[in-house]
Amino acid sequence: MLDSALEVLRMQAAGEASAVEIAERAMDAIEASQTVHNAYTHVDRESAIASAKTIDAKRAAGEPLGALAGVPIAVKDVLCTSDMPTTCSSEMLRGFRPPYDATVIEKLRAADAVIVGKTNMDEFAMGASTETSAFGITKNPWDTTRTPGGSSGGAAAAVAAGTVPLSLGTDTGGSIRQPSAFCGVTGLKPTYGRVSRYGLVAFASSLDQIGPIAWSADDCALLMNVIAGFEPRDSTSLDQPVPDYTLATESNDLRGMRIGVLRESLQAEGIDESIRTAVSHAIGVLAELGAEIVDVDLPHREYWVPTYYVIAPSEASSNLSRYDGAHYGHRAGEEAKDLVTMYCRSRAEGFGAEVKRRIMVGTYALSEGYADEYYNKALKVRRLIRGDYDAAFSQVDLLLGPVTPTPAFKLGDKVDDPIQMYLCDLFTVGANLAGVPAISLPGGFDPAGLPIGIQLQAPTLEESRLLFAASAFQSATDYHTQRPKQ
Amino acid sequence: MSQLPTTTIIGLEVHVQLKTATKLFCGCSTKFGSPPNTQVCPVCLGLPGALPVINEHAIELAIRAGLAIRCDIPPLTKWDRKQYFYPDLPKGYQISQFDLPICADGCLEITDPADPDAIRRIGIIRAHLEEDAGKSMHDEAAGRADSRIDLNRCGTPLLEIVSEPDMRTADEALAYLIKLKEIMTHLGVSDCEMQEGSLRVDANVNLHIDKHGQRIATPIVEVKNMNSFRNVAAALDYEVERQYAEWEETGHTIQTHGKRTFGWDDVKCVTYPQREKEESADYRYFPCPDLLPIRIPRERVEQIRASLGETPEETRERLQSQYGIKAYDADVIVSQGRAMVEYFDAAAMASGDGKRTSSWIQQDVMRTLKEQGSDIESFGVSAEQLGKLLSKVKAGELTNDRARDVFKHVSENGGGIEDAIKALGIEAVDDSEMESLVKELLAANPKVVDDVKNGNQKAVGSLIGQARGKNPNANPQKIREIALRLIDQA
Ligand SMILES: [Zn+2]
């Protein structure tokens, strides 16, 4: 099983396996998993083996190797790749091949990572179960009757199924953290602006962020070292130095760290008992490691989801205007005689129900006469939410709470009930609205053996602090080392 | 029935294309006239995942333009998305500026066309930056979906300058446009070539009719598609007549009828209603989340203000007083833009003869530029070279004709003035050599001597041709002087 990037690097350095052998193992694992889990939308064995060969040749020639040399990695199908289709799991972009690589893809290639394929997702990253994909649903490796979560469900399941040690997801309202929690892996949403969005197909531009998924915080740190950093092509990327994140995982001593517990959120309606238990347990573990635990509150928490579900669809309605059938992507057939009919049919055929719903909600929220009541009001509430975080972080170094109200739910349970689906984001959208980094890490199992995630949030640009605490937690627990039965 | 007293109300929206080398949000060239879709990239094609990055030069030019039309430059400006579907708009929205434009609240003073001694002050509401769309080319004859789209222009920076409805006649609108163009070209902000679309005008016009002490306003019409200033004036004049007649016939007023869009047909010289939109457009403006608001510190504005230099009026006056050239000539040079003024300044300084330099620039330089299709910045004859050449003419070392040969040689082959003189085999002819030549000619042409002695000085003219036949470098002026002196002494 390929479950550690650090181990893959060690094996190659020690001559125990070549990059080609590792790539072949990954491709075999993908083949075996794909029919069961459907975590991928596109896999390219030949090109993966070819790039692994290049890395072996470089190693043989004594050339310098990148930080991820020979490590297989899967990337969410919302990131542009010039050598593979980029579909956003939508009929609209079926077969679409961008003429360029996203910045994170360029960085992966420069780090000598082996990109094995693209992972399944909710259509245009809109959803929390990967059930809105045009490429079929993805199944949770811990229980194939359940969802892996979403929207980065394929990326989390690809790691949980043991096909790759690392994957890249994106997180607009929880889309890295919630599937990581459901799949028992570790997923980090970095600070807004920490990772360049250039080449990330936009859902909600002011919220979207790319981040790593792996079994351990240590592996997430390794991948963060490669993808983080300022880039002039993304005007919203932050021009701040990038620390070596792997250094943050070296110590396990949390003495002097104040961790605020979002006690209120544990009282929220509909929250599963197993989630409460896991958070209480995590409090104990972190206190044992030396952290000081205090209670904090983010007073506008009840407005998170409504605020998010105005801002995200508003931006989405604009970002998705470009898919009109005129330039690329799906175009309605010959019967569309005039321009307006062509637009309407192309969009009607190309987009799924959830995407259409959000475009309509967003269009409404931005319309003349309604913008003040919805979009502009949501921006004001967003400022209050940011203020809450600022106030909380003036008292504590990290925030601790749940990721999701429940463990992974059954496939089909919520797909026809958008409100229930939106409530999956109850605990995660705050970090996106405030732009702060947050991590989901394995924190236990429910009585049925389903993984449970716990969430840590940190002030802007404090990914190192998050990874430090997460790594310490993982040094004291073995949840991240548990594997689903094959 | 005699016409009632009527006031025409005109406001203009002028789009000028900023003279940046690259587009507003990407590195693609803004060059005009390249083959379709050859100046595009993921950003201006609006491909999924591509992000805009602001071109600082466009900000700089917008501030220059704004200061020249006396706008305030607020400390904070931001970007908004204006959303509508059109095939030449690949993102489905245009990045523009909605509530915080880069320039606000300015004015432009024009000479009152009806009274040359009076000044009319035309208010400017705002000037904002936005990206241009591409071009759709419809093959209407085919009668089906055969439209083609060229996205080369997509993302080119535009500054939209919106005036108050302060103009009262087509002539005032014309004067406003001429003045605006002069300022923009002079500052190097824009080429303002209407034919190439680097200046576009939309005119809003309606009438205020006084009837029995009551003021009635006709519905506002926005006229588009005018491809020259002359057509703007013609369209406005036409609208005045048309709106009055329409009001007489229908009684429609601004209260009963909303704004309409008309096109201008420059063959039939009429305006015509363009297809009405099904519903009033809701552009759903909202702040563009891909771009940060821009802070413009006061110091930056003041720095740009200090670099603006003199206005076209000031330049015109200075050229007249400093070089003694006529108002008309100063006007021609200034209207070519600041680079030409700088060229003239340098050349006139080097030649020590402003009038001669002015006439050479207006004839030889401008004609050559036109023939070469180039501009003064990249012209092969530098201002210093032209100055040196003309100083030789002034000193009598070269004739105008020979100087023209030298000019042509340098503009075609490059190199220095002296190199060209050498290459053309031009040598200064010394006075003694010239005197012996003239003596020889006088001896051979006794009739000329007699004619001159009888008071007909023009008769020496025939000697000049003969002299230059023997030596092409002979200076006609010199030949005339020597001939007259020798005849006088004889
Ligand atoms: Zn471009």
Short mmCIF file of N, CA, C and O in Angstrom, two decimals, chain A residues 216-278:
data_model
loop_
_atom_site.label_atom_id
_atom_site.label_comp_id
_atom_site.label_asym_id
_atom_site.label_seq_id
_atom_site.Cartn_x
_atom_site.Cartn_y
_atom_site.Cartn_z
N SER A 216 -1.19 11.71 6.69
CA SER A 216 -0.62 12.37 7.87
C SER A 216 -0.38 13.86 7.64
O SER A 216 -0.26 14.33 6.50
N ALA A 217 -0.29 14.59 8.75
CA ALA A 217 0.05 16.00 8.68
C ALA A 217 1.47 16.17 8.13
O ALA A 217 1.75 17.14 7.42
N ASP A 218 2.35 15.22 8.42
CA ASP A 218 3.73 15.32 7.94
C ASP A 218 3.77 15.31 6.41
O ASP A 218 4.52 16.07 5.78
N ASP A 219 2.96 14.45 5.80
CA ASP A 219 2.91 14.42 4.33
C ASP A 219 2.26 15.68 3.77
O ASP A 219 2.65 16.19 2.71
N CYS A 220 1.25 16.20 4.47
CA CYS A 220 0.63 17.46 4.03
C CYS A 220 1.67 18.58 4.03
O CYS A 220 1.71 19.42 3.13
N ALA A 221 2.54 18.59 5.06
CA ALA A 221 3.58 19.61 5.16
C ALA A 221 4.52 19.53 3.96
O ALA A 221 4.90 20.54 3.37
N LEU A 222 4.87 18.29 3.60
CA LEU A 222 5.76 18.08 2.46
C LEU A 222 5.16 18.68 1.17
O LEU A 222 5.84 19.37 0.40
N LEU A 223 3.87 18.42 0.97
CA LEU A 223 3.21 18.92 -0.24
C LEU A 223 3.01 20.45 -0.18
O LEU A 223 3.14 21.14 -1.19
N MET A 224 2.72 20.96 1.01
CA MET A 224 2.60 22.41 1.16
C MET A 224 3.90 23.12 0.77
O MET A 224 3.87 24.18 0.15
N ASN A 225 5.02 22.54 1.11
CA ASN A 225 6.31 23.14 0.75
C ASN A 225 6.42 23.36 -0.76
O ASN A 225 7.05 24.30 -1.22
N VAL A 226 5.80 22.47 -1.51
CA VAL A 226 5.91 22.55 -2.97
C VAL A 226 4.89 23.54 -3.55
O VAL A 226 5.21 24.31 -4.45
N ILE A 227 3.68 23.56 -3.03
CA ILE A 227 2.63 24.34 -3.71
C ILE A 227 2.45 25.77 -3.18
O ILE A 227 1.89 26.61 -3.87
N ALA A 228 2.92 26.05 -1.96
CA ALA A 228 2.66 27.38 -1.39
C ALA A 228 3.55 28.44 -2.02
O ALA A 228 4.62 28.14 -2.53
N GLY A 229 3.07 29.67 -2.00
CA GLY A 229 3.93 30.78 -2.42
C GLY A 229 3.24 31.79 -3.30
O GLY A 229 2.24 31.49 -3.96
N PHE A 230 3.79 32.97 -3.29
CA PHE A 230 3.26 34.09 -4.08
C PHE A 230 3.46 33.81 -5.56
O PHE A 230 4.44 33.23 -5.97
N GLU A 231 2.46 34.24 -6.34
CA GLU A 231 2.64 34.16 -7.79
C GLU A 231 1.97 35.34 -8.46
O GLU A 231 0.78 35.58 -8.25
N PRO A 232 2.72 36.07 -9.28
CA PRO A 232 2.15 37.29 -9.88
C PRO A 232 0.93 37.05 -10.75
O PRO A 232 0.13 37.97 -10.95
N ARG A 233 0.75 35.83 -11.28
CA ARG A 233 -0.41 35.60 -12.16
C ARG A 233 -1.72 35.53 -11.40
O ARG A 233 -2.79 35.53 -12.00
N ASP A 234 -1.64 35.40 -10.07
CA ASP A 234 -2.85 35.45 -9.24
C ASP A 234 -2.75 36.69 -8.36
O ASP A 234 -1.98 36.72 -7.39
N SER A 235 -3.53 37.72 -8.70
CA SER A 235 -3.43 38.99 -7.98
C SER A 235 -3.84 38.86 -6.51
O SER A 235 -3.54 39.72 -5.71
N THR A 236 -4.57 37.78 -6.18
CA THR A 236 -4.99 37.62 -4.79
C THR A 236 -4.01 36.74 -4.01
O THR A 236 -4.25 36.45 -2.84
N SER A 237 -2.93 36.31 -4.65
CA SER A 237 -1.98 35.48 -3.90
C SER A 237 -1.13 36.40 -3.02
O SER A 237 -0.89 37.55 -3.35
N LEU A 238 -0.72 35.87 -1.87
CA LEU A 238 -0.07 36.71 -0.86
C LEU A 238 1.44 36.72 -1.04
O LEU A 238 2.06 35.66 -1.13
N ASP A 239 2.00 37.92 -1.07
CA ASP A 239 3.43 38.07 -1.26
C ASP A 239 4.13 38.01 0.10
O ASP A 239 4.56 39.02 0.64
N GLN A 240 4.14 36.78 0.67
CA GLN A 240 4.72 36.58 2.00
C GLN A 240 5.66 35.39 1.91
O GLN A 240 5.42 34.46 1.15
N PRO A 241 6.74 35.42 2.70
CA PRO A 241 7.69 34.30 2.64
C PRO A 241 7.03 32.98 3.04
O PRO A 241 6.08 32.96 3.83
N VAL A 242 7.53 31.90 2.45
CA VAL A 242 7.00 30.57 2.73
C VAL A 242 7.96 29.85 3.68
O VAL A 242 9.13 29.68 3.36
N PRO A 243 7.48 29.46 4.86
CA PRO A 243 8.37 28.73 5.78
C PRO A 243 8.54 27.30 5.30
O PRO A 243 7.81 26.85 4.42
N ASP A 244 9.50 26.58 5.87
CA ASP A 244 9.61 25.14 5.62
C ASP A 244 8.61 24.45 6.54
O ASP A 244 8.83 24.34 7.74
N TYR A 245 7.50 24.00 5.96
CA TYR A 245 6.42 23.45 6.78
C TYR A 245 6.82 22.14 7.46
O TYR A 245 6.26 21.77 8.48
N THR A 246 7.78 21.44 6.87
CA THR A 246 8.14 20.16 7.47
C THR A 246 8.83 20.36 8.82
O THR A 246 8.80 19.49 9.68
N LEU A 247 9.44 21.54 9.00
CA LEU A 247 10.09 21.80 10.29
C LEU A 247 9.07 21.86 11.41
O LEU A 247 9.35 21.51 12.55
N ALA A 248 7.83 22.31 11.05
CA ALA A 248 6.78 22.46 12.06
C ALA A 248 6.37 21.13 12.66
O ALA A 248 5.81 21.06 13.75
N THR A 249 6.65 20.03 11.95
CA THR A 249 6.16 18.73 12.41
C THR A 249 7.20 18.01 13.27
O THR A 249 6.98 16.87 13.67
N GLU A 250 8.30 18.67 13.55
CA GLU A 250 9.38 17.97 14.27
C GLU A 250 9.15 17.86 15.77
O GLU A 250 9.54 16.88 16.39
N SER A 251 8.53 18.88 16.37
CA SER A 251 8.32 18.84 17.82
C SER A 251 6.89 18.42 18.15
O SER A 251 5.96 18.68 17.39
N ASN A 252 6.70 17.77 19.28
CA ASN A 252 5.37 17.36 19.71
C ASN A 252 4.96 18.02 21.02
O ASN A 252 3.99 17.63 21.63
N ASP A 253 5.73 19.00 21.42
CA ASP A 253 5.50 19.64 22.71
C ASP A 253 4.60 20.85 22.54
O ASP A 253 5.00 21.85 21.95
N LEU A 254 3.37 20.74 23.01
CA LEU A 254 2.41 21.83 22.80
C LEU A 254 2.33 22.79 23.99
O LEU A 254 1.41 23.59 24.08
N ARG A 255 3.32 22.71 24.91
CA ARG A 255 3.26 23.61 26.05
C ARG A 255 3.36 25.06 25.60
O ARG A 255 4.13 25.39 24.69
N GLY A 256 2.54 25.92 26.18
CA GLY A 256 2.53 27.34 25.81
C GLY A 256 1.53 27.65 24.72
O GLY A 256 1.30 28.80 24.38
N MET A 257 0.89 26.63 24.16
CA MET A 257 -0.09 26.89 23.11
C MET A 257 -1.49 26.93 23.72
O MET A 257 -1.87 26.06 24.51
N ARG A 258 -2.25 27.98 23.36
CA ARG A 258 -3.63 28.10 23.83
C ARG A 258 -4.57 27.67 22.71
O ARG A 258 -4.52 28.20 21.61
N ILE A 259 -5.38 26.70 23.03
CA ILE A 259 -6.34 26.21 22.02
C ILE A 259 -7.76 26.52 22.49
O ILE A 259 -8.15 26.17 23.60
N GLY A 260 -8.49 27.22 21.63
CA GLY A 260 -9.86 27.58 21.96
C GLY A 260 -10.82 26.51 21.44
O GLY A 260 -10.74 26.08 20.29
N VAL A 261 -11.69 26.06 22.30
CA VAL A 261 -12.68 25.06 21.88
C VAL A 261 -13.99 25.76 21.55
O VAL A 261 -14.48 26.60 22.33
N LEU A 262 -14.53 25.45 20.39
CA LEU A 262 -15.81 26.05 19.98
C LEU A 262 -16.92 25.25 20.64
O LEU A 262 -17.60 24.44 20.02
N ARG A 263 -17.09 25.47 21.94
CA ARG A 263 -18.01 24.71 22.77
C ARG A 263 -19.44 24.79 22.21
O ARG A 263 -20.15 23.80 22.13
N GLU A 264 -19.80 26.00 21.79
CA GLU A 264 -21.16 26.22 21.25
C GLU A 264 -21.49 25.26 20.12
O GLU A 264 -22.58 24.72 20.05
N SER A 265 -20.49 25.10 19.22
CA SER A 265 -20.76 24.30 18.02
C SER A 265 -21.07 22.85 18.39
O SER A 265 -21.75 22.16 17.65
N LEU A 266 -20.54 22.42 19.54
CA LEU A 266 -20.82 21.03 19.94
C LEU A 266 -22.27 20.85 20.38
O LEU A 266 -22.78 19.74 20.42
N GLN A 267 -22.92 21.98 20.71
CA GLN A 267 -24.32 21.89 21.14
C GLN A 267 -25.28 21.96 19.94
O GLN A 267 -26.48 21.84 20.10
N ALA A 268 -24.70 22.20 18.72
CA ALA A 268 -25.55 22.42 17.55
C ALA A 268 -26.52 21.25 17.34
O ALA A 268 -26.20 20.10 17.63
N GLU A 269 -27.67 21.61 16.84
CA GLU A 269 -28.71 20.61 16.58
C GLU A 269 -28.25 19.66 15.48
O GLU A 269 -27.57 20.06 14.54
N GLY A 270 -28.59 18.40 15.59
CA GLY A 270 -28.28 17.44 14.53
C GLY A 270 -26.86 16.94 14.57
O GLY A 270 -26.44 16.20 13.68
N ILE A 271 -26.09 17.32 15.59
CA ILE A 271 -24.71 16.84 15.64
C ILE A 271 -24.67 15.47 16.30
O ILE A 271 -25.28 15.23 17.34
N ASP A 272 -23.98 14.56 15.65
CA ASP A 272 -23.94 13.16 16.09
C ASP A 272 -23.13 13.02 17.39
O ASP A 272 -22.13 13.69 17.58
N GLU A 273 -23.60 12.12 18.25
CA GLU A 273 -22.94 11.91 19.54
C GLU A 273 -21.47 11.51 19.35
O GLU A 273 -20.58 11.96 20.08
N SER A 274 -21.21 10.68 18.31
CA SER A 274 -19.84 10.21 18.09
C SER A 274 -18.90 11.38 17.77
O SER A 274 -17.71 11.34 18.08
N ILE A 275 -19.45 12.43 17.17
CA ILE A 275 -18.64 13.62 16.84
C ILE A 275 -18.27 14.34 18.13
O ILE A 275 -17.11 14.72 18.34
N ARG A 276 -19.27 14.51 19.02
CA ARG A 276 -19.01 15.16 20.32
C ARG A 276 -17.92 14.41 21.09
O ARG A 276 -16.99 14.99 21.62
N THR A 277 -18.07 13.09 21.08
CA THR A 277 -17.11 12.25 21.80
C THR A 277 -15.70 12.45 21.24
O THR A 277 -14.73 12.61 22.00
N ALA A 278 -15.60 12.48 19.90
CA ALA A 278 -14.28 12.61 19.28
C ALA A 278 -13.64 13.95 19.63
O ALA A 278 -12.43 14.02 19.91
#
